[in-house]
Amino acid sequence: MFTRVVFVLILFIVSGCITTGPASLDKSYSFDSDPEKGFLVFDSRRALASEYGRSFYTYIQPVNIADRKFTGRTISVASCKICMNFDKSYYFGDPTSNNELQAILIPAGHYAITGTLHHAHGFGKTYTCYNKGTRVFEVKAGTIGLYPSRFPQFQSDSDRLIKLKGYIAEYPEITGKVEIIKTAGKITFEGSEKFIGEDCAYSAGNWFVLHDDKGAIVF
């Protein structure tokens, strides 16, 4: 009896820490000219796993372009059926598909996608650090910004924008401007190799180097 009670208690505690994966927005969701936040929308290809034992994380870091520093906390966006400790995201389209658009509502400002993590439970983790080059972009308040495709060989940005606008049309209370996000150059930053995997040194306060579109360092 005692063992059963302990098991139930542990199950209750764990269930309180686990959050279900991304879902579609409710059709009554309202979003217009929010003075502080905007939607960041990006490809979910390779992100939403079909099994419970797989997950895919995208790490997004706020940046201060003027000071060439990372700021704030890392935004961890997860795609899986059951995930822990991640920022809530949504899907425009079918959340069971591997080829839809994932969206997250975040404060307006400049950001960079600094890395990804593919976790196949029982088979290890594959961590990719983008310290050798990642794009800086701006999320504008009151907008639904579509991040340039990370997989342009599959679909053009213009086709993706048409697709997103078609999804947004299904939400009568979402009236914010839909646009493709323009990147503001490229950054590189220090990353240290470890025995297993790679450590990305992108936490708040750490420096990065800003490059222009041709790769030259911007002073």
Short mmCIF file of C-alpha atoms in Angstrom, two decimals:
data_model
loop_
_atom_site.label_atom_id
_atom_site.label_comp_id
_atom_site.label_asym_id
_atom_site.label_seq_id
_atom_site.Cartn_x
_atom_site.Cartn_y
_atom_site.Cartn_z
CA MET A 1 0.00 0.00 0.00
CA PHE A 2 2.81 2.39 0.94
CA THR A 3 4.60 1.64 -2.35
CA ARG A 4 1.45 2.38 -4.31
CA VAL A 5 0.93 5.70 -2.51
CA VAL A 6 4.53 6.72 -3.17
CA PHE A 7 4.15 5.79 -6.85
CA VAL A 8 0.97 7.84 -7.21
CA LEU A 9 2.60 10.79 -5.47
CA ILE A 10 5.64 10.66 -7.77
CA LEU A 11 3.37 10.39 -10.81
CA PHE A 12 1.44 13.46 -9.64
CA ILE A 13 4.63 15.49 -9.12
CA VAL A 14 6.09 14.47 -12.48
CA SER A 15 2.85 15.19 -14.33
CA GLY A 16 2.90 18.67 -12.88
CA CYS A 17 6.35 19.28 -14.42
CA ILE A 18 5.56 17.87 -17.84
CA THR A 19 3.85 20.01 -20.44
CA THR A 20 2.23 18.63 -23.56
CA GLY A 21 3.83 19.55 -26.85
CA PRO A 22 2.90 22.27 -29.34
CA ALA A 23 -0.74 22.64 -30.37
CA SER A 24 -2.75 24.68 -32.83
CA LEU A 25 -4.03 28.07 -31.70
CA ASP A 26 -7.66 28.33 -30.73
CA LYS A 27 -9.67 29.91 -33.56
CA SER A 28 -10.84 32.67 -31.21
CA TYR A 29 -7.26 33.74 -30.37
CA SER A 30 -6.88 37.52 -30.54
CA PHE A 31 -3.70 39.36 -31.59
CA ASP A 32 -3.35 42.80 -33.16
CA SER A 33 -1.00 45.69 -32.50
CA ASP A 34 0.48 44.35 -29.28
CA PRO A 35 2.87 47.07 -28.05
CA GLU A 36 5.37 44.62 -26.58
CA LYS A 37 5.30 41.26 -28.40
CA GLY A 38 5.33 39.69 -31.83
CA PHE A 39 5.04 36.20 -33.28
CA LEU A 40 8.14 34.42 -34.56
CA VAL A 41 7.18 31.73 -37.07
CA PHE A 42 9.64 29.17 -38.43
CA ASP A 43 9.72 25.76 -40.13
CA SER A 44 8.90 22.77 -37.99
CA ARG A 45 10.35 20.33 -40.49
CA ARG A 46 12.38 17.68 -38.64
CA ALA A 47 11.05 19.18 -35.44
CA LEU A 48 7.79 17.46 -34.55
CA ALA A 49 8.54 13.81 -33.81
CA SER A 50 5.93 11.12 -34.29
CA GLU A 51 6.96 9.15 -31.23
CA TYR A 52 6.81 10.14 -27.57
CA GLY A 53 10.47 9.23 -27.15
CA ARG A 54 11.81 11.90 -29.50
CA SER A 55 12.09 15.67 -29.16
CA PHE A 56 13.67 18.56 -31.02
CA TYR A 57 14.69 21.84 -29.38
CA THR A 58 15.49 25.17 -30.99
CA TYR A 59 17.43 27.67 -28.87
CA ILE A 60 16.81 31.38 -29.42
CA GLN A 61 18.83 34.08 -27.67
CA PRO A 62 18.07 37.82 -27.34
CA VAL A 63 20.93 39.98 -28.60
CA ASN A 64 22.09 43.57 -28.15
CA ILE A 65 23.53 44.63 -31.50
CA ALA A 66 25.01 47.90 -30.24
CA ASP A 67 26.96 46.20 -27.43
CA ARG A 68 27.63 42.96 -29.39
CA LYS A 69 26.35 40.92 -26.45
CA PHE A 70 23.80 38.22 -25.77
CA THR A 71 21.16 39.33 -23.29
CA GLY A 72 18.30 37.90 -21.26
CA ARG A 73 17.45 34.24 -20.96
CA THR A 74 17.62 31.57 -23.62
CA ILE A 75 14.26 30.77 -25.19
CA SER A 76 13.97 27.00 -25.58
CA VAL A 77 11.34 25.99 -28.12
CA ALA A 78 10.51 22.29 -28.16
CA SER A 79 8.69 20.12 -30.66
CA CYS A 80 7.48 16.84 -29.25
CA LYS A 81 4.36 15.25 -27.84
CA ILE A 82 5.51 15.56 -24.23
CA CYS A 83 8.31 17.96 -23.31
CA MET A 84 9.70 19.50 -20.15
CA ASN A 85 10.92 23.01 -19.37
CA PHE A 86 10.33 24.79 -22.65
CA ASP A 87 8.63 27.94 -23.90
CA LYS A 88 5.09 27.38 -25.13
CA SER A 89 4.78 27.28 -28.91
CA TYR A 90 1.95 26.73 -31.36
CA TYR A 91 1.44 25.43 -34.86
CA PHE A 92 -0.24 27.13 -37.76
CA GLY A 93 -1.69 24.18 -39.61
CA ASP A 94 -1.77 20.51 -38.61
CA PRO A 95 0.29 19.93 -35.42
CA THR A 96 0.68 16.24 -36.32
CA SER A 97 2.53 17.08 -39.53
CA ASN A 98 6.31 17.33 -39.87
CA ASN A 99 5.98 20.03 -42.52
CA GLU A 100 4.11 22.87 -40.88
CA LEU A 101 4.93 26.24 -39.29
CA GLN A 102 5.76 26.58 -35.62
CA ALA A 103 5.12 29.89 -33.85
CA ILE A 104 6.08 31.47 -30.55
CA LEU A 105 4.99 34.79 -29.06
CA ILE A 106 8.01 36.68 -27.70
CA PRO A 107 8.93 40.26 -26.68
CA ALA A 108 9.83 42.56 -29.57
CA GLY A 109 13.57 42.86 -30.16
CA HIS A 110 16.61 41.33 -31.86
CA TYR A 111 17.38 37.61 -31.61
CA ALA A 112 19.55 34.83 -33.00
CA ILE A 113 18.93 31.09 -33.29
CA THR A 114 22.04 29.76 -31.56
CA GLY A 115 21.61 26.00 -31.66
CA THR A 116 19.39 22.95 -31.88
CA LEU A 117 19.14 19.71 -29.95
CA HIS A 118 17.67 16.45 -31.23
CA HIS A 119 16.96 14.08 -28.37
CA ALA A 120 16.07 10.49 -29.21
CA HIS A 121 15.49 8.92 -25.81
CA GLY A 122 17.50 5.75 -25.51
CA PHE A 123 19.69 6.68 -28.49
CA GLY A 124 21.43 9.80 -27.19
CA LYS A 125 21.43 13.49 -28.14
CA THR A 126 22.63 15.36 -31.20
CA TYR A 127 23.48 18.96 -30.34
CA THR A 128 24.29 21.49 -33.07
CA CYS A 129 25.87 24.81 -32.11
CA TYR A 130 25.62 27.67 -34.62
CA ASN A 131 28.64 29.53 -33.22
CA LYS A 132 30.37 29.59 -36.63
CA GLY A 133 27.57 31.65 -38.12
CA THR A 134 23.95 32.46 -37.38
CA ARG A 135 21.65 35.25 -38.52
CA VAL A 136 20.46 38.13 -36.37
CA PHE A 137 16.81 39.05 -36.89
CA GLU A 138 14.23 41.42 -35.46
CA VAL A 139 10.80 40.49 -34.12
CA LYS A 140 8.59 43.56 -34.41
CA ALA A 141 5.74 44.29 -32.03
CA GLY A 142 2.30 43.46 -33.37
CA THR A 143 3.60 41.41 -36.33
CA ILE A 144 3.56 37.78 -37.36
CA GLY A 145 7.13 37.45 -38.63
CA LEU A 146 8.12 34.47 -40.78
CA TYR A 147 11.79 33.52 -40.33
CA PRO A 148 13.61 32.88 -43.64
CA SER A 149 13.56 29.21 -44.53
CA ARG A 150 16.26 27.04 -43.02
CA PHE A 151 15.41 24.52 -45.76
CA PRO A 152 15.10 26.62 -48.97
CA GLN A 153 15.63 23.54 -51.10
CA PHE A 154 12.16 22.37 -50.09
CA GLN A 155 10.07 25.54 -50.32
CA SER A 156 10.62 29.20 -51.24
CA ASP A 157 9.98 32.02 -48.77
CA SER A 158 7.27 33.47 -51.01
CA ASP A 159 5.42 30.14 -51.03
CA ARG A 160 5.81 29.85 -47.27
CA LEU A 161 4.43 33.38 -46.79
CA ILE A 162 1.37 32.52 -48.89
CA LYS A 163 0.92 29.39 -46.81
CA LEU A 164 1.16 31.35 -43.54
CA LYS A 165 -1.29 34.01 -44.71
CA GLY A 166 -3.72 31.24 -45.63
CA TYR A 167 -3.50 29.87 -42.08
CA ILE A 168 -3.85 33.33 -40.51
CA ALA A 169 -7.01 33.90 -42.54
CA GLU A 170 -8.64 31.17 -40.43
CA TYR A 171 -8.18 33.34 -37.32
CA PRO A 172 -10.51 36.36 -37.59
CA GLU A 173 -9.13 37.93 -34.38
CA ILE A 174 -5.51 37.88 -35.55
CA THR A 175 -5.04 41.16 -37.40
CA GLY A 176 -1.31 41.79 -36.96
CA LYS A 177 0.81 42.30 -40.09
CA VAL A 178 2.18 39.10 -41.66
CA GLU A 179 5.67 39.53 -43.13
CA ILE A 180 8.95 37.78 -43.83
CA ILE A 181 11.56 38.71 -41.24
CA LYS A 182 14.58 40.56 -42.60
CA THR A 183 17.89 39.50 -41.10
CA ALA A 184 20.34 42.11 -39.83
CA GLY A 185 23.65 40.45 -40.62
CA LYS A 186 25.40 37.38 -39.24
CA ILE A 187 27.11 36.73 -35.92
CA THR A 188 29.78 34.31 -34.79
CA PHE A 189 30.61 33.57 -31.18
CA GLU A 190 32.88 31.48 -29.02
CA GLY A 191 32.07 27.82 -28.65
CA SER A 192 34.14 25.22 -26.81
CA GLU A 193 34.50 21.61 -27.88
CA LYS A 194 33.83 19.02 -25.20
CA PHE A 195 34.55 15.29 -25.03
CA ILE A 196 30.91 14.57 -25.88
CA GLY A 197 29.03 17.18 -27.88
CA GLU A 198 29.68 20.88 -28.18
CA ASP A 199 29.10 23.65 -25.68
CA CYS A 200 27.56 26.86 -26.98
CA ALA A 201 28.74 29.90 -25.00
CA TYR A 202 25.75 32.08 -25.82
CA SER A 203 24.41 32.94 -22.36
CA ALA A 204 23.63 36.50 -21.31
CA GLY A 205 26.67 38.76 -21.06
CA ASN A 206 28.80 36.81 -23.53
CA TRP A 207 30.17 38.56 -26.61
CA PHE A 208 29.58 37.89 -30.29
CA VAL A 209 31.13 39.24 -33.51
CA LEU A 210 28.83 40.96 -36.02
CA HIS A 211 29.38 40.45 -39.76
CA ASP A 212 27.70 42.04 -42.77
CA ASP A 213 25.98 40.06 -45.51
CA LYS A 214 29.31 39.51 -47.26
CA GLY A 215 30.97 38.15 -44.13
CA ALA A 216 33.06 41.19 -43.25
CA ILE A 217 33.33 42.10 -39.56
CA VAL A 218 31.26 45.15 -38.62
CA PHE A 219 33.11 47.39 -36.14
#
